Amino acid sequence: IILDQINTILRASYGNDNYSTIDYLQINKETLKGRFIKMGSVNSLVFRNNEKIVVNQGGLPIGLIDECELEIIAFDFEHNDIVFLYSDGLFEFINSFDYKKYIEMEDTNLMGRIIFKDATKNIEHPDDMTLIVIKVLW
């Protein structure tokens, strides 16, 4: 309901390109069952035991068409999974980097900072960059 209302507001802003991506993650901390809700967002990544699992990108951004088209992807998380939610400004770097050197770090804050540092050195045409790193601890 909320997404439909946001979509309506964005669509009512005539003359402007008012749209936005949504990349939402929900995890039940007791069952570790989760779901990604994606609208116009790039892939998300889950790292489990040195394996990279790609959660595919979502459909169209919110505010672009009259009806919301959510991509809801169910996912069963495990203890110590590391999740990357990131914007398109990091897409090229994150999908081609050697992730093993990053996910071995215990501190997810430090991990994110070093990824940003490396990305800014290696991206030819910088764009805005957002990265959320989540480690499933329980």
C-alpha atoms as one frame of an Amber mdcrd trajectory, in Angstrom:
protein
   0.000   0.000   0.000   2.796   2.415   0.923   4.683   1.686  -2.288   1.521
   2.273  -4.320   1.079   5.642  -2.605   4.721   6.641  -3.217   4.349   5.562
  -6.836   1.235   7.731  -7.200   3.013  10.768  -5.728   6.011  10.326  -8.017
   3.756   9.865 -11.059   1.767  13.019 -10.163   4.900  15.177 -10.421   4.335
  16.111 -14.055   7.144  17.391 -16.237   9.905  15.866 -14.147  11.608  12.529
 -14.259  10.609  11.547 -10.743  11.390   7.950 -10.119  13.475   6.020  -7.643
  14.876   2.572  -7.036  14.021   0.472  -4.017  16.297  -2.204  -2.624  14.794
  -3.563   0.579  15.892  -6.536   2.653  13.919  -8.157   5.431  15.334 -10.975
   7.587  13.501 -12.869  10.317  16.192 -13.163  12.994  14.677 -16.327  14.474
  14.185 -18.366  11.288  16.774 -16.564   9.086  14.204 -16.575   6.302  14.317
 -13.360   4.364  13.145 -11.577   1.292  14.540  -8.977  -1.008  12.107  -6.454
  -2.450  13.582  -4.809  -5.506  12.316  -2.116  -7.858  14.802  -0.875 -10.434
  17.756  -1.812  -8.263  20.914  -3.642  -9.302  21.855  -7.146  -8.166  22.496
  -7.836  -4.515  25.162 -10.283  -3.418  25.244 -12.820  -0.610  28.572 -14.371
   0.326  28.447 -17.754   2.036  31.527 -19.859   2.766  33.584 -18.132   0.027
  30.735 -18.606  -2.469  29.087 -15.635  -4.203  25.307 -15.862  -4.604  23.737
 -13.287  -6.930  20.238 -12.009  -6.139  18.984 -10.680  -9.469  18.064  -7.076
 -10.032  14.520  -5.802  -9.702  12.109  -4.631 -12.384  11.293  -1.024 -13.213
  11.915   1.854 -10.774   9.040   3.173  -8.694   7.296   6.206 -10.209   8.005
   5.215 -13.799   4.700   3.503 -14.621   1.190   3.623 -13.141   1.361   0.322
 -11.242   4.083  -0.874  -8.889   5.824  -4.007 -10.104   7.644  -5.491  -7.124
  10.262  -8.175  -7.465  10.054 -10.220  -4.260  12.793 -12.809  -3.889  12.628
 -15.249  -0.970  15.992 -16.214   0.503  17.104 -18.540   3.301  20.025 -16.969
   5.134  22.625 -18.784   7.203  24.834 -17.778  10.111  27.802 -15.639   8.918
  26.292 -14.772   5.518  27.494 -11.391   4.283  25.060  -9.331   2.211  25.932
  -6.467  -0.141  23.199  -4.025  -1.155  24.658  -1.362  -3.435  23.788   1.281
  -5.988  24.502   1.303  -9.704  27.539   3.527  -9.078  29.313   0.474  -7.629
  27.805  -2.113  -9.989  30.745  -2.375 -12.384  33.355  -2.574  -9.620  31.521
  -4.991  -7.324  30.622  -7.395 -10.110  34.239  -7.704 -11.229  36.246  -7.480
  -7.984  38.073 -10.207  -6.058  35.548 -10.472  -3.237  37.554 -12.999  -1.190
  40.020 -10.375   0.041  37.132  -8.298   1.401  34.826 -10.883   2.956  37.627
 -12.308   5.082  37.532  -9.100   7.151  35.669  -9.363  10.446  34.715  -5.674
  10.599  31.960  -4.938   8.046  32.454  -1.187   8.509  36.127  -1.496   7.549
  35.151  -3.805   4.692  32.816  -1.166   3.262  35.400   1.603   3.639  38.098
  -0.371   1.823  35.682  -1.322  -0.966  34.875   2.389  -1.449  38.560   3.298
  -1.444  39.367   0.608  -4.032  36.316   1.468  -6.129  37.179   5.166  -6.363
  40.661   4.221  -7.589  39.371   1.795 -10.215  36.166   3.322 -11.623  36.795
   5.430 -14.741  33.531   7.405 -14.678  32.495   7.812 -11.030  28.829   7.988
 -10.158  27.139   8.286  -6.789  27.921   5.199  -4.733  25.996   3.557  -1.923
  26.933   0.309  -0.195  25.325  -1.471   2.733  27.217  -4.443   4.163  25.274
  -6.753   6.481  26.633  -9.754   8.337  24.125 -12.287   9.672  25.351 -13.013
  13.193  22.688 -15.100  14.871
